[in-house]
Each structure stands twice: as C-alpha cells, then as structure tokens.
C-alpha cells in the first residue's frame, strides 16, 4: 500500500486528529531533550540481546551512528507533521531493519522501552488533566509508527517470498534489500 494512503488509513483507525498533532508538537519542548537518555536505554536494551547485539556491533561505529538516527527519529515523533514524507520515512526505517534481520519480534518490544520511558517522563513532568491528552496523542502516534513499520516488513517479506526465498528471515532481508535498492516508493 502507498505509504501516504496507509498513513491516512491509520489516522482514521486510531482517531488521530490535528489536535493530537498539535499536542505532540507542544510536547516536543518537554520530550525531545529526553531523546539522548531514551536512545541510551534503547540501545542498552538491544545490546543485551545476543542476536540484536551482534547486529548492532557487526560494523564499527554503527551504534554511534544509530544513536544519532534514533534522536532524529524521536524528535520527529513530536514534530507535529505527519504526512506522506513522514510515512515514507517510517517505511524506510522498517525496510532497513528488515534488511539487517531485525523483524517485528525485536522492534515491537524495543518500542515498549520508548513508550515506557516517555510515559514515565510525561507522568512526572505534566500535571492535572494535561497528562491525559498528552498520553493519548503519544500512544496514538506510537500505534501509527508500529503499524507503518510493520507494513514495510510485510511488503518486504511478500517480495522476498515471491523472489523464491523460502526461509522467512532470508525472504524478509532479501525482499527489503530489493525494495531499498530499487528505490520503490
């Protein structure tokens, strides 16, 4: 499915509105400074897993580069702009993960770390009724994030199987590599 059309569908299904986008933009001042701390916890979590740690450390400097990428990604969660370019960026994130062998069983629990630390910060920094709208907006954008990335996994897996790869991990990786190499929209 076209990333922009998928994003529109996900916004409808989650009830994500311009009000939620505005709330996330406002939260940016509070949340974006937390990005380095969350990145550190995120990569510490991944590094403790034998399989994921091997992927992270397979290339010298990868973790340091990913740390910066994570901070940009986290900042974009609070940009207030959720359009076609945003959806295409999330598709690319999923395809890169898939090409490296990082599938949903790794991504979804790791997103739980992001959610847990972010919500903890919101609960300690916000007061009264403002917390409810903030949590609602944040949880909706995380649901959209996960769905966009998972759709890219499905797209890659489907192509990998169509290309004749029978091992699911290999089909996922090769389908993603093909999509990334071909520059598919």
Tab-separated table of C-alpha atoms in Angstrom:
chain	number	residue	atom	x	y	z
A	1	UNK	CA	0.000	0.000	0.000
A	2	UNK	CA	1.149	3.541	-0.725
A	3	UNK	CA	2.727	4.959	2.488
A	4	UNK	CA	0.686	8.170	2.344
A	5	UNK	CA	-2.587	6.296	1.871
A	6	UNK	CA	-1.626	3.897	4.658
A	7	UNK	CA	-0.915	6.810	6.981
A	8	UNK	CA	-4.334	8.303	6.219
A	9	UNK	CA	-5.961	4.941	6.949
A	10	UNK	CA	-4.062	4.588	10.230
A	11	UNK	CA	-5.015	8.107	11.299
A	12	UNK	CA	-8.675	7.254	10.721
A	13	UNK	CA	-8.404	3.920	12.508
A	14	UNK	CA	-6.632	5.368	15.550
A	15	UNK	CA	-8.700	8.542	15.637
A	16	UNK	CA	-5.547	10.648	15.247
A	17	UNK	CA	-6.550	14.264	14.645
A	18	UNK	CA	-4.915	17.637	14.038
A	19	UNK	CA	-5.490	18.213	17.748
A	20	UNK	CA	-3.261	15.247	18.531
A	21	UNK	CA	-0.636	16.557	16.113
A	22	UNK	CA	-0.738	19.965	17.822
A	23	UNK	CA	-0.433	18.322	21.243
A	24	UNK	CA	2.619	16.340	20.106
A	25	UNK	CA	4.211	19.494	18.690
A	26	UNK	CA	3.687	21.217	22.068
A	27	UNK	CA	5.114	18.204	23.894
A	28	UNK	CA	8.270	18.453	21.798
A	29	UNK	CA	9.800	21.073	24.111
A	30	UNK	CA	9.354	18.684	27.031
A	31	UNK	CA	10.144	15.384	25.314
A	32	UNK	CA	12.840	15.982	22.677
A	33	UNK	CA	15.523	16.870	25.270
A	34	UNK	CA	14.921	13.382	26.692
A	35	UNK	CA	15.904	11.725	23.377
A	36	UNK	CA	19.578	11.033	24.267
A	37	UNK	CA	18.573	9.326	27.514
A	38	UNK	CA	15.949	7.208	25.765
A	39	UNK	CA	18.415	6.347	22.981
A	40	UNK	CA	20.919	5.171	25.567
A	41	UNK	CA	18.322	2.937	27.266
A	42	UNK	CA	17.056	1.691	23.895
A	43	UNK	CA	20.475	0.578	22.640
A	44	UNK	CA	21.434	-0.790	26.042
A	45	UNK	CA	18.294	-2.940	25.917
A	46	UNK	CA	19.056	-4.136	22.373
A	47	UNK	CA	22.717	-4.753	23.167
A	48	UNK	CA	21.845	-7.152	25.982
A	49	UNK	CA	20.150	-9.458	23.472
A	50	UNK	CA	22.711	-11.797	21.890
A	51	UNK	CA	21.228	-11.720	18.379
A	52	UNK	CA	20.492	-7.996	18.308
A	53	UNK	CA	23.772	-7.109	19.992
A	54	UNK	CA	25.632	-8.969	17.248
A	55	UNK	CA	23.774	-6.948	14.597
A	56	UNK	CA	24.449	-3.675	16.404
A	57	UNK	CA	28.170	-4.331	16.746
A	58	UNK	CA	28.759	-6.042	13.392
A	59	UNK	CA	30.010	-2.787	11.870
A	60	UNK	CA	32.390	-0.465	13.755
A	61	UNK	CA	30.694	2.825	14.592
A	62	UNK	CA	27.192	1.527	13.862
A	63	UNK	CA	25.867	2.062	17.383
A	64	UNK	CA	27.168	5.628	17.481
A	65	UNK	CA	25.577	6.393	14.103
A	66	UNK	CA	22.307	4.767	15.141
A	67	UNK	CA	22.297	6.801	18.326
A	68	UNK	CA	22.061	9.982	16.228
A	69	UNK	CA	19.478	8.415	13.944
A	70	UNK	CA	17.371	7.464	16.956
A	71	UNK	CA	17.483	11.016	18.303
A	72	UNK	CA	16.266	12.369	14.941
A	73	UNK	CA	13.525	9.725	14.807
A	74	UNK	CA	12.382	10.509	18.362
A	75	UNK	CA	12.338	14.218	17.595
A	76	UNK	CA	10.136	13.548	14.561
A	77	UNK	CA	7.577	11.887	16.840
A	78	UNK	CA	6.981	15.367	18.261
A	79	UNK	CA	7.257	17.346	15.034
A	80	UNK	CA	3.514	17.782	14.616
A	81	UNK	CA	3.906	16.966	10.924
A	82	UNK	CA	2.592	13.558	9.936
A	83	UNK	CA	2.369	13.494	6.157
A	84	UNK	CA	3.474	11.410	3.173
A	85	UNK	CA	7.160	12.178	3.780
A	86	UNK	CA	6.757	11.075	7.401
A	87	UNK	CA	5.122	7.797	6.311
A	88	UNK	CA	7.784	7.164	3.666
A	89	UNK	CA	10.485	7.703	6.283
A	90	UNK	CA	8.868	5.111	8.544
A	91	UNK	CA	8.608	2.690	5.634
A	92	UNK	CA	12.323	3.121	5.001
A	93	UNK	CA	13.107	2.541	8.686
A	94	UNK	CA	11.216	-0.748	8.542
A	95	UNK	CA	12.943	-1.828	5.335
A	96	UNK	CA	16.395	-1.059	6.715
A	97	UNK	CA	15.585	-3.032	9.869
A	98	UNK	CA	14.274	-5.925	7.776
A	99	UNK	CA	17.356	-5.932	5.539
A	100	UNK	CA	19.517	-6.285	8.668
A	101	UNK	CA	17.368	-9.110	10.029
A	102	UNK	CA	15.593	-7.054	12.688
A	103	UNK	CA	11.955	-8.072	12.480
A	104	UNK	CA	8.812	-7.294	14.453
A	105	UNK	CA	9.728	-9.617	17.323
A	106	UNK	CA	12.649	-7.286	18.048
A	107	UNK	CA	11.105	-3.966	17.046
A	108	UNK	CA	7.852	-4.178	18.992
A	109	UNK	CA	9.440	-4.920	22.410
A	110	UNK	CA	12.069	-2.237	21.787
A	111	UNK	CA	9.289	0.270	21.082
A	112	UNK	CA	7.966	-0.705	24.509
A	113	UNK	CA	11.128	0.765	26.030
A	114	UNK	CA	10.499	4.038	24.186
A	115	UNK	CA	6.891	4.054	25.355
A	116	UNK	CA	7.700	3.207	28.966
A	117	UNK	CA	10.387	5.868	29.394
A	118	UNK	CA	8.416	8.523	27.542
A	119	UNK	CA	5.251	7.951	29.541
A	120	UNK	CA	7.222	7.928	32.794
A	121	UNK	CA	8.663	11.329	31.897
A	122	UNK	CA	5.234	12.700	30.956
A	123	UNK	CA	3.750	11.483	34.246
A	124	UNK	CA	6.457	13.212	36.257
A	125	UNK	CA	6.534	16.460	34.236
A	126	UNK	CA	2.867	17.121	33.467
A	127	UNK	CA	0.152	17.972	35.945
A	128	UNK	CA	-3.585	17.558	36.124
A	129	UNK	CA	-5.756	16.992	33.113
A	130	UNK	CA	-2.992	17.857	30.611
A	131	UNK	CA	-1.482	14.405	31.124
A	132	UNK	CA	-4.499	12.670	29.581
A	133	UNK	CA	-4.331	14.462	26.244
A	134	UNK	CA	-0.567	14.095	26.101
A	135	UNK	CA	-0.660	10.356	26.754
A	136	UNK	CA	-3.492	9.875	24.263
A	137	UNK	CA	-1.641	11.714	21.482
A	138	UNK	CA	1.627	9.906	22.210
A	139	UNK	CA	0.043	6.464	22.275
A	140	UNK	CA	-1.769	7.137	19.005
A	141	UNK	CA	1.416	8.197	17.208
A	142	UNK	CA	3.263	5.145	18.560
A	143	UNK	CA	0.491	2.866	17.274
A	144	UNK	CA	0.803	4.534	13.883
A	145	UNK	CA	4.606	4.162	13.999
A	146	UNK	CA	4.464	0.452	14.723
A	147	UNK	CA	1.829	-0.151	12.046
A	148	UNK	CA	3.790	1.758	9.380
A	149	UNK	CA	6.985	-0.123	10.150
A	150	UNK	CA	5.244	-3.496	10.328
A	151	UNK	CA	3.609	-2.887	6.938
A	152	UNK	CA	7.076	-2.414	5.448
A	153	UNK	CA	8.067	-5.776	6.924
A	154	UNK	CA	5.053	-7.397	5.276
A	155	UNK	CA	5.896	-5.757	1.974
A	156	UNK	CA	9.499	-6.977	2.177
A	157	UNK	CA	8.514	-10.488	3.229
A	158	UNK	CA	5.972	-10.766	0.444
A	159	UNK	CA	8.517	-9.707	-2.170
A	160	UNK	CA	11.181	-11.993	-0.718
A	161	UNK	CA	8.842	-14.978	-0.924
A	162	UNK	CA	7.839	-14.005	-4.471
A	163	UNK	CA	11.552	-13.932	-5.363
A	164	UNK	CA	11.774	-17.571	-4.295
A	165	UNK	CA	13.321	-17.307	-0.836
A	166	UNK	CA	11.728	-19.946	1.397
A	167	UNK	CA	13.455	-19.171	4.690
A	168	UNK	CA	11.339	-16.406	6.231
A	169	UNK	CA	14.260	-14.462	7.684
A	170	UNK	CA	16.087	-14.588	4.361
A	171	UNK	CA	12.914	-13.674	2.464
A	172	UNK	CA	12.427	-10.663	4.735
A	173	UNK	CA	16.027	-9.490	4.355
A	174	UNK	CA	16.219	-10.038	0.592
A	175	UNK	CA	12.818	-8.508	-0.073
A	176	UNK	CA	13.850	-5.426	1.908
A	177	UNK	CA	17.199	-5.221	0.129
A	178	UNK	CA	15.432	-5.379	-3.222
A	179	UNK	CA	12.939	-2.673	-2.254
A	180	UNK	CA	15.663	-0.418	-0.884
A	181	UNK	CA	17.872	-0.994	-3.945
A	182	UNK	CA	15.081	-0.348	-6.390
A	183	UNK	CA	14.027	2.846	-4.677
A	184	UNK	CA	10.378	1.762	-4.669
A	185	UNK	CA	8.009	4.458	-3.417
